[in-house]
CSV table of C-alpha atoms in Angstrom, one decimal:
chain,number,residue,atom,x,y,z
A,903,MET,CA,-19.5,-96.4,-12.0
A,904,ASN,CA,-22.1,-98.5,-10.2
A,905,LEU,CA,-25.2,-96.3,-10.5
A,906,THR,CA,-26.7,-97.7,-7.2
A,907,ARG,CA,-23.7,-96.2,-5.4
A,908,HIS,CA,-24.5,-92.7,-6.7
A,909,PRO,CA,-25.2,-90.2,-3.9
A,910,LEU,CA,-28.8,-90.0,-5.2
A,911,TRP,CA,-29.4,-93.5,-3.9
A,912,SER,CA,-27.6,-93.1,-0.6
A,913,VAL,CA,-30.7,-92.1,1.5
A,914,GLY,CA,-34.4,-92.1,0.9
A,915,PHE,CA,-35.2,-88.4,0.8
A,916,ARG,CA,-32.9,-87.7,-2.2
A,917,PRO,CA,-34.8,-89.4,-5.0
A,918,PHE,CA,-38.2,-89.0,-3.4
A,919,PHE,CA,-37.9,-85.2,-2.8
A,920,ILE,CA,-37.0,-84.7,-6.4
A,921,LEU,CA,-40.0,-86.7,-7.4
A,922,ALA,CA,-42.2,-84.8,-4.9
A,923,CYS,CA,-41.0,-81.5,-6.4
A,924,LEU,CA,-41.9,-82.6,-9.9
A,925,ALA,CA,-45.3,-83.9,-8.7
A,926,GLY,CA,-45.9,-80.7,-6.8
A,927,LEU,CA,-45.3,-78.4,-9.7
A,928,ALA,CA,-47.1,-80.6,-12.3
A,929,LEU,CA,-50.1,-82.3,-10.7
A,930,PRO,CA,-52.1,-79.2,-9.4
A,931,THR,CA,-51.4,-77.3,-12.7
A,932,TRP,CA,-52.7,-80.2,-14.8
A,933,TRP,CA,-55.7,-80.6,-12.6
A,934,ALA,CA,-56.6,-76.8,-12.8
A,935,LEU,CA,-56.5,-77.0,-16.6
A,936,ILE,CA,-58.7,-80.1,-16.6
A,937,PHE,CA,-61.2,-78.7,-14.1
A,938,THR,CA,-61.6,-75.4,-15.8
A,939,GLY,CA,-61.9,-76.9,-19.3
A,940,GLY,CA,-58.5,-75.7,-20.5
A,941,VAL,CA,-57.6,-79.3,-21.5
A,942,PRO,CA,-59.9,-82.4,-21.6
A,943,PRO,CA,-59.3,-85.2,-19.2
A,944,PRO,CA,-57.0,-87.6,-21.1
A,945,LEU,CA,-58.7,-90.8,-22.4
A,946,THR,CA,-55.7,-92.7,-21.0
A,947,PHE,CA,-56.7,-91.8,-17.3
A,948,ALA,CA,-57.3,-95.0,-15.4
A,949,LEU,CA,-59.7,-93.2,-13.1
A,950,PRO,CA,-62.4,-90.4,-13.3
A,951,ALA,CA,-60.7,-87.1,-13.2
A,952,VAL,CA,-61.7,-86.1,-9.7
A,953,GLN,CA,-60.7,-89.5,-8.4
A,954,TRP,CA,-57.3,-89.3,-10.3
A,955,HIS,CA,-56.6,-85.8,-8.8
A,956,ALA,CA,-57.3,-87.0,-5.2
A,957,HIS,CA,-55.3,-90.2,-5.6
A,958,GLU,CA,-52.3,-88.5,-7.1
A,959,MET,CA,-52.1,-85.7,-4.6
A,960,PHE,CA,-52.1,-88.1,-1.7
A,961,TYR,CA,-50.4,-91.2,-3.1
A,962,GLY,CA,-48.2,-89.5,-5.7
A,963,PHE,CA,-47.1,-86.2,-4.2
A,964,GLY,CA,-47.9,-86.9,-0.5
A,965,TRP,CA,-46.3,-90.3,-0.3
A,966,ALA,CA,-43.2,-89.0,-2.2
A,967,VAL,CA,-42.6,-86.5,0.6
A,968,PHE,CA,-43.6,-88.7,3.5
A,969,GLY,CA,-41.9,-91.8,2.0
A,970,GLY,CA,-38.7,-89.9,1.6
A,971,PHE,CA,-39.1,-88.5,5.1
A,972,LEU,CA,-39.8,-91.8,6.8
A,973,LEU,CA,-37.1,-93.6,4.9
A,974,THR,CA,-34.7,-91.0,6.2
A,975,ALA,CA,-36.1,-90.6,9.8
A,976,SER,CA,-34.9,-94.0,10.9
A,977,LYS,CA,-31.4,-92.5,11.2
A,978,ASN,CA,-32.5,-90.1,13.9
A,979,TRP,CA,-35.4,-91.9,15.4
A,980,LEU,CA,-34.0,-95.4,15.5
A,981,ASP,CA,-30.2,-95.0,14.9
A,982,VAL,CA,-30.6,-97.3,11.9
A,983,ARG,CA,-29.6,-96.4,8.4
A,984,GLY,CA,-32.6,-96.4,6.0
A,985,TRP,CA,-33.0,-98.3,2.8
A,986,HIS,CA,-30.5,-97.2,0.1
A,987,GLY,CA,-28.8,-98.4,-3.1
A,988,GLY,CA,-30.5,-100.9,-5.3
A,989,ALA,CA,-33.6,-101.2,-3.0
A,990,LEU,CA,-34.1,-97.4,-3.3
A,991,VAL,CA,-33.8,-97.5,-7.1
A,992,LEU,CA,-36.5,-100.2,-7.3
A,993,LEU,CA,-38.7,-98.3,-4.9
A,994,ALA,CA,-38.5,-95.1,-7.0
A,995,ALA,CA,-39.2,-97.1,-10.1
A,996,ALA,CA,-42.3,-98.6,-8.4
A,997,TRP,CA,-43.5,-95.0,-7.6
A,998,LEU,CA,-43.1,-94.0,-11.3
A,999,PHE,CA,-44.9,-97.2,-12.4
A,1000,ASP,CA,-47.8,-96.2,-10.2
A,1001,ARG,CA,-47.9,-92.7,-11.8
A,1002,LEU,CA,-47.9,-94.3,-15.3
A,1003,ALA,CA,-50.7,-96.6,-14.3
A,1004,MET,CA,-52.9,-93.7,-13.1
A,1005,SER,CA,-52.3,-91.5,-16.1
A,1006,LEU,CA,-51.9,-94.0,-18.9
A,1007,GLY,CA,-53.5,-97.2,-17.6
A,1008,ALA,CA,-57.0,-97.0,-19.0
A,1009,GLY,CA,-56.4,-99.7,-21.5
A,1010,TRP,CA,-54.0,-101.8,-19.5
A,1011,PRO,CA,-54.9,-105.4,-18.6
A,1012,PRO,CA,-56.4,-105.4,-15.1
A,1013,ALA,CA,-53.7,-107.5,-13.7
A,1014,LEU,CA,-51.0,-105.1,-14.9
A,1015,PHE,CA,-52.9,-102.1,-13.7
A,1016,TRP,CA,-53.4,-103.5,-10.2
A,1017,LEU,CA,-49.7,-104.6,-10.0
A,1018,ALA,CA,-48.6,-101.1,-10.9
A,1019,ALA,CA,-51.2,-99.5,-8.5
A,1020,SER,CA,-50.1,-101.7,-5.6
A,1021,LEU,CA,-46.4,-102.3,-5.9
A,1022,PHE,CA,-45.0,-99.1,-4.5
A,1023,GLN,CA,-47.4,-98.9,-1.6
A,1024,VAL,CA,-47.0,-102.5,-0.5
A,1025,ALA,CA,-43.2,-102.2,-1.0
A,1026,ILE,CA,-42.7,-99.0,1.0
A,1027,VAL,CA,-45.0,-100.1,3.8
A,1028,ALA,CA,-43.1,-103.5,4.1
A,1029,MET,CA,-39.7,-101.7,4.0
A,1030,LEU,CA,-40.6,-99.2,6.7
A,1031,LEU,CA,-42.0,-101.9,8.9
A,1032,HIS,CA,-38.9,-104.0,8.4
A,1033,THR,CA,-36.9,-101.1,9.7
A,1034,MET,CA,-39.2,-100.2,12.6
A,1035,LEU,CA,-40.4,-103.5,14.0
A,1036,PRO,CA,-37.0,-104.8,15.3
A,1037,GLN,CA,-36.6,-101.6,17.3
A,1038,LYS,CA,-39.3,-102.9,19.7
A,1039,VAL,CA,-36.7,-105.3,21.0
A,1040,ARG,CA,-33.8,-102.8,20.9
A,1041,GLY,CA,-35.8,-100.0,22.5
A,1042,GLY,CA,-36.9,-97.6,19.7
A,1043,ALA,CA,-39.0,-94.5,20.2
A,1044,SER,CA,-41.9,-95.3,22.5
A,1045,ASP,CA,-44.7,-94.4,20.1
A,1046,ASN,CA,-43.3,-96.2,17.0
A,1047,TYR,CA,-46.0,-98.8,17.4
A,1048,PHE,CA,-48.4,-96.2,16.0
A,1049,PHE,CA,-46.6,-96.8,12.7
A,1050,TRP,CA,-47.1,-100.6,13.0
A,1051,ILE,CA,-50.9,-99.9,12.9
A,1052,LEU,CA,-50.9,-96.8,10.7
A,1053,LEU,CA,-48.7,-97.9,7.8
A,1054,PRO,CA,-50.6,-101.1,6.9
A,1055,LEU,CA,-53.9,-99.1,6.9
A,1056,PHE,CA,-52.7,-97.2,3.9
A,1057,LEU,CA,-53.1,-100.4,1.9
A,1058,PRO,CA,-56.9,-100.7,2.2
A,1059,ALA,CA,-57.2,-97.0,2.1
A,1060,LYS,CA,-55.5,-96.9,-1.3
A,1061,LEU,CA,-57.6,-99.8,-2.5
A,1062,LEU,CA,-60.8,-98.0,-1.6
A,1063,ILE,CA,-59.7,-94.7,-3.2
A,1064,LEU,CA,-59.1,-96.6,-6.5
A,1065,ARG,CA,-62.6,-98.1,-6.4
A,1066,GLU,CA,-65.2,-95.6,-7.8
A,1067,ALA,CA,-67.9,-97.0,-5.6
A,1068,HIS,CA,-65.8,-96.5,-2.4
A,1069,PHE,CA,-63.9,-93.4,-3.4
A,1070,ALA,CA,-65.4,-91.2,-0.7
A,1071,GLU,CA,-64.5,-93.7,2.1
A,1072,GLY,CA,-61.0,-94.2,0.7
A,1073,TRP,CA,-60.3,-90.5,0.4
A,1074,ALA,CA,-61.5,-89.8,3.9
A,1075,MET,CA,-59.6,-92.7,5.4
A,1076,THR,CA,-56.4,-91.6,3.5
A,1077,LEU,CA,-56.7,-88.0,4.8
A,1078,ALA,CA,-57.1,-89.3,8.4
A,1079,LEU,CA,-54.0,-91.5,8.1
A,1080,PHE,CA,-52.0,-88.6,6.7
A,1081,ARG,CA,-53.2,-86.5,9.6
A,1082,VAL,CA,-51.7,-89.0,12.0
A,1083,VAL,CA,-48.4,-89.0,10.2
A,1084,VAL,CA,-48.3,-85.2,10.3
A,1085,LEU,CA,-49.2,-85.1,14.0
A,1086,ILE,CA,-46.5,-87.6,15.0
A,1087,MET,CA,-43.9,-85.7,12.8
A,1088,LEU,CA,-44.9,-82.4,14.4
A,1089,GLU,CA,-44.6,-83.8,17.9
A,1090,ARG,CA,-41.1,-85.0,17.3
A,1091,SER,CA,-39.8,-82.2,15.2
A,1092,GLN,CA,-41.2,-79.1,16.9
A,1093,VAL,CA,-39.4,-79.9,20.2
A,1094,GLN,CA,-36.1,-79.7,18.3
A,1095,TYR,CA,-37.1,-76.6,16.2
A,1096,MET,CA,-38.2,-74.6,19.2
A,1097,ARG,CA,-35.0,-75.5,21.2
A,1098,HIS,CA,-32.8,-74.6,18.3
A,1099,ALA,CA,-34.6,-71.4,17.3
A,1100,PHE,CA,-35.6,-70.0,20.7
A,1101,GLN,CA,-34.0,-72.2,23.4
A,1102,ALA,CA,-37.6,-72.8,24.4
A,1103,GLU,CA,-39.3,-76.0,25.7
A,1104,ILE,CA,-42.8,-76.8,24.5
A,1105,LEU,CA,-45.5,-78.9,26.2
A,1106,ARG,CA,-45.1,-82.6,25.8
A,1107,ASP,CA,-47.4,-84.5,28.2
A,1108,PRO,CA,-48.3,-88.1,27.4
A,1109,ARG,CA,-51.7,-87.5,29.0
A,1110,LEU,CA,-52.4,-85.2,26.1
A,1111,ASP,CA,-50.2,-86.5,23.4
A,1112,MET,CA,-51.4,-90.1,23.6
A,1113,PRO,CA,-55.2,-89.3,23.4
A,1114,ILE,CA,-54.5,-87.0,20.4
A,1115,LYS,CA,-52.7,-89.8,18.5
A,1116,TRP,CA,-55.2,-92.5,19.4
A,1117,LEU,CA,-58.2,-90.4,18.6
A,1118,ALA,CA,-56.6,-89.2,15.3
A,1119,LEU,CA,-56.0,-92.9,14.4
A,1120,ALA,CA,-59.5,-93.8,15.3
A,1121,LEU,CA,-60.8,-91.2,12.9
A,1122,ALA,CA,-59.6,-93.4,10.0
A,1123,CYS,CA,-62.9,-95.2,10.7
A,1124,ALA,CA,-64.9,-92.0,10.4
A,1125,PRO,CA,-66.4,-92.9,7.0
A,1126,TRP,CA,-68.2,-95.9,8.6
A,1127,LEU,CA,-69.4,-94.1,11.8
A,1128,PRO,CA,-72.8,-92.3,12.1
A,1129,ALA,CA,-72.2,-88.7,11.1
A,1130,PRO,CA,-72.9,-87.2,14.6
A,1131,VAL,CA,-70.4,-89.6,16.2
A,1132,ALA,CA,-67.7,-88.8,13.7
A,1133,GLY,CA,-68.5,-85.1,14.1
A,1134,VAL,CA,-68.1,-85.2,17.9
A,1135,ALA,CA,-64.9,-87.2,17.6
A,1136,GLU,CA,-63.5,-84.6,15.1
A,1137,ALA,CA,-64.5,-81.7,17.4
A,1138,ALA,CA,-62.9,-83.5,20.4
A,1139,LEU,CA,-59.6,-83.9,18.6
A,1140,ALA,CA,-59.7,-80.3,17.5
A,1141,LEU,CA,-60.2,-79.2,21.1
A,1142,LEU,CA,-57.3,-81.4,22.3
A,1143,LEU,CA,-55.1,-79.9,19.6
A,1144,ILE,CA,-56.1,-76.4,20.6
A,1145,VAL,CA,-55.2,-77.1,24.3
A,1146,ARG,CA,-51.8,-78.4,23.3
A,1147,PHE,CA,-51.2,-75.6,20.9
A,1148,ALA,CA,-51.4,-73.1,23.7
A,1149,GLY,CA,-48.5,-74.9,25.4
A,1150,TRP,CA,-46.4,-74.9,22.3
A,1151,LYS,CA,-45.6,-71.1,22.6
A,1152,PRO,CA,-47.0,-70.0,19.3
A,1153,TRP,CA,-46.1,-66.3,20.1
A,1154,LEU,CA,-42.5,-67.3,19.7
A,1155,ALA,CA,-43.0,-69.6,16.7
A,1156,PHE,CA,-44.8,-67.1,14.6
A,1157,SER,CA,-42.0,-64.6,15.0
A,1158,ARG,CA,-40.0,-66.8,12.6
A,1159,LEU,CA,-41.4,-67.9,9.3
A,1160,ASP,CA,-39.5,-71.2,9.1
A,1161,VAL,CA,-40.9,-72.3,12.5
A,1162,GLY,CA,-44.3,-70.5,12.2
A,1163,ILE,CA,-45.1,-72.3,8.9
A,1164,MET,CA,-45.2,-75.6,10.8
A,1165,TYR,CA,-47.6,-74.0,13.4
A,1166,LEU,CA,-49.8,-72.7,10.5
A,1167,GLY,CA,-50.0,-76.2,9.2
A,1168,TYR,CA,-51.0,-77.4,12.8
A,1169,LEU,CA,-53.8,-74.8,12.9
A,1170,MET,CA,-55.0,-75.9,9.5
A,1171,ILE,CA,-55.5,-79.4,10.9
A,1172,VAL,CA,-57.7,-77.9,13.6
A,1173,ALA,CA,-59.6,-75.8,11.0
A,1174,GLN,CA,-60.1,-78.9,8.8
A,1175,LEU,CA,-61.4,-80.9,11.7
A,1176,LEU,CA,-63.8,-78.2,12.8
A,1177,VAL,CA,-65.1,-77.5,9.3
A,1178,ASP,CA,-65.7,-81.2,8.7
A,1179,ALA,CA,-67.3,-81.7,12.1
A,1180,ALA,CA,-69.7,-78.8,11.5
A,1181,GLY,CA,-70.6,-80.2,8.1
A,1182,ARG,CA,-71.8,-83.4,9.7
A,1183,PHE,CA,-74.5,-81.5,11.5
A,1184,VAL,CA,-75.5,-78.6,9.2
A,1185,GLU,CA,-75.1,-77.9,5.5
A,1186,LEU,CA,-72.6,-75.0,5.1
A,1187,PRO,CA,-72.4,-72.9,2.0
A,1188,TRP,CA,-68.7,-73.4,1.4
A,1189,VAL,CA,-67.3,-73.0,-2.1
A,1190,GLY,CA,-64.8,-75.5,-3.3
A,1191,SER,CA,-64.4,-78.5,-1.0
A,1192,VAL,CA,-63.1,-76.4,1.9
A,1193,ALA,CA,-62.5,-79.2,4.4
A,1194,ALA,CA,-60.5,-81.2,1.8
A,1195,HIS,CA,-58.3,-78.3,0.8
A,1196,LEU,CA,-57.7,-77.0,4.3
A,1197,PHE,CA,-55.8,-80.2,4.7
A,1198,THR,CA,-54.2,-80.8,1.3
A,1199,VAL,CA,-53.3,-77.1,0.7
A,1200,GLY,CA,-53.3,-75.8,4.2
A,1201,VAL,CA,-51.5,-78.7,5.9
A,1202,LEU,CA,-49.5,-80.6,3.3
A,1203,GLY,CA,-48.9,-77.5,1.1
A,1204,THR,CA,-47.4,-75.5,4.0
A,1205,ILE,CA,-45.5,-78.2,6.0
A,1206,MET,CA,-44.1,-80.2,3.1
A,1207,PRO,CA,-42.0,-77.5,1.4
A,1208,ALA,CA,-40.5,-76.5,4.8
A,1209,MET,CA,-39.7,-80.2,5.4
A,1210,ILE,CA,-38.0,-80.5,2.0
A,1211,VAL,CA,-35.8,-77.4,2.8
A,1212,ARG,CA,-34.8,-78.6,6.3
A,1213,ILE,CA,-34.0,-82.2,5.3
A,1214,ALA,CA,-32.4,-81.4,2.0
A,1215,LYS,CA,-30.0,-79.0,3.9
A,1216,GLY,CA,-29.5,-80.8,7.2
A,1217,HIS,CA,-29.0,-84.3,5.7
A,1218,THR,CA,-26.5,-83.1,3.1
A,1219,GLY,CA,-24.3,-81.6,5.7
A,1220,ARG,CA,-25.4,-78.0,5.3
A,1221,GLU,CA,-26.5,-75.5,7.9
A,1222,VAL,CA,-30.3,-75.4,8.2
A,1223,VAL,CA,-30.9,-71.8,7.4
A,1224,PHE,CA,-33.9,-70.5,5.5
A,1225,GLU,CA,-32.5,-68.2,2.9
A,1226,PRO,CA,-34.6,-65.5,1.1
A,1227,ALA,CA,-35.5,-67.9,-1.8
A,1228,ASP,CA,-36.6,-70.5,0.8
A,1229,LYS,CA,-38.8,-68.0,2.6
A,1230,LEU,CA,-40.2,-66.9,-0.8
A,1231,VAL,CA,-41.3,-70.5,-1.4
A,1232,LEU,CA,-43.2,-70.5,2.0
A,1233,TRP,CA,-44.9,-67.2,1.3
A,1234,ILE,CA,-45.9,-68.4,-2.2
A,1235,MET,CA,-47.5,-71.5,-0.6
A,1236,ILE,CA,-49.3,-69.3,1.9
A,1237,ALA,CA,-50.6,-67.2,-1.0
A,1238,GLY,CA,-51.7,-70.5,-2.6
A,1239,LEU,CA,-53.7,-71.4,0.5
A,1240,ALA,CA,-55.4,-68.1,0.5
A,1241,ALA,CA,-56.3,-68.4,-3.2
A,1242,ARG,CA,-57.6,-71.9,-2.9
A,1243,VAL,CA,-59.5,-71.7,0.3
A,1244,VAL,CA,-60.2,-68.1,1.4
A,1245,ALA,CA,-60.7,-66.2,-1.9
A,1246,PRO,CA,-63.5,-68.4,-3.3
A,1247,GLN,CA,-65.6,-67.7,-0.2
A,1248,LEU,CA,-65.2,-63.9,-0.8
A,1249,HIS,CA,-65.6,-63.9,-4.6
A,1250,PRO,CA,-67.2,-67.2,-5.7
A,1251,GLY,CA,-67.6,-65.9,-9.3
A,1252,GLY,CA,-63.9,-65.9,-9.7
A,1253,TYR,CA,-63.5,-69.6,-8.7
A,1254,ALA,CA,-61.7,-70.6,-11.9
A,1255,MET,CA,-59.3,-67.7,-11.5
A,1256,TRP,CA,-58.6,-68.6,-7.9
A,1257,LEU,CA,-58.0,-72.2,-8.9
A,1258,HIS,CA,-55.5,-71.2,-11.5
A,1259,LEU,CA,-53.8,-68.8,-9.1
A,1260,ALA,CA,-53.4,-71.5,-6.5
A,1261,ALA,CA,-52.1,-74.0,-9.0
A,1262,GLY,CA,-49.7,-71.3,-10.2
A,1263,CYS,CA,-48.4,-70.9,-6.7
A,1264,TRP,CA,-47.7,-74.6,-6.4
A,1265,LEU,CA,-46.0,-74.5,-9.8
A,1266,ALA,CA,-43.8,-71.5,-8.9
A,1267,ALA,CA,-42.9,-72.8,-5.4
A,1268,PHE,CA,-41.9,-76.3,-6.5
A,1269,LEU,CA,-40.0,-74.9,-9.5
A,1270,VAL,CA,-37.9,-72.9,-7.0
A,1271,LEU,CA,-37.4,-75.9,-4.8
A,1272,CYS,CA,-36.4,-78.1,-7.8
A,1273,TRP,CA,-34.0,-75.5,-9.0
A,1274,ARG,CA,-32.4,-75.0,-5.6
A,1275,TYR,CA,-32.3,-78.5,-4.2
A,1276,THR,CA,-31.9,-80.9,-7.0
A,1277,PRO,CA,-28.1,-80.1,-7.2
A,1278,PHE,CA,-27.9,-80.8,-3.4
A,1279,LEU,CA,-29.7,-84.1,-3.7
A,1280,LEU,CA,-27.6,-85.3,-6.6
A,1281,ALA,CA,-24.3,-84.5,-4.9
A,1282,PRO,CA,-22.4,-86.0,-2.0
A,1283,ARG,CA,-22.7,-84.5,1.4
A,1284,VAL,CA,-20.5,-81.4,1.8
A,1285,ASP,CA,-19.2,-82.6,5.2
A,1286,GLY,CA,-17.7,-85.8,3.7
A,1287,LYS,CA,-20.1,-88.3,5.4
A,1288,GLU,CA,-21.6,-91.0,3.3
A,1289,HIS,CA,-25.2,-90.5,4.4
């Protein structure tokens, strides 16, 4: 059998959601052990431990989910089949090469390290743009041009996050770019979810949606702006998001966990913006990088598991229904958010305990996802379609 024709390589979400689940269960657990002194940082790490943690959560875990999602979304967004077969095999190999470089690359020749660190990101950006750019001529979604600007910006952001002297700028730029991806994804998906779940229409007004996206994109430059200017811009974006949220019928969404979890992630974007904006004007006594973890745990940690469930079911020909085990995963991730962000403010002395508890939530949730969905991702669609 030609391995590139295996169902695993038929569409982008299949290999990358498996990789994301493995990263989601392993990376936070490993970091918690390192941070609390349970294990020493390996001498093979190519980066300082904090820098490694930030890079791997965004460019390892985060890009495994978003990469799989965007490689798959072209089918619905553009009516174009995404990359598959041998190209997908090589892309997954490049992702693994990047992970090896970050964890084992301390003694590698610089040229080999930078090849490994760059290959996946350059390749997936080029592949996604190759899929999206021709749709300008054929009439793709009206705001796909955001991706033409957004996706290439991940390349300098990754370069900066790998440079110790520019780590803070690279991390902030990366977070801002992920925020734009999440906002575009929520705009497009929540309309469908609310129609399907409640036969309800939510507010979609270009006079509100476009300023939100442009301002969110502009905040990728926040590390180089004066702190008051960046703070005002963040507060303005938060205000626009709050106004739109009121028109998205949250009272309906929060009556169902599978839809409400996406709205919780939306609110965590608002909270992160407000906390970060306030911190640019006054020093606040937060414990544990609250602004950072409101996004990584509060946004990515709530939205991404729900995305994995929906896509792994819907794109394998199954009915998209959140079963008890799926809902358990979401509740575990909500508990992880409380442990990582809320609990340390209430009991700072137990910080190490809260960190381990939050990491344990990620481990448990992604173990369940791995157990439930790896068989789906390795098997052909149940409805007989190829992809």
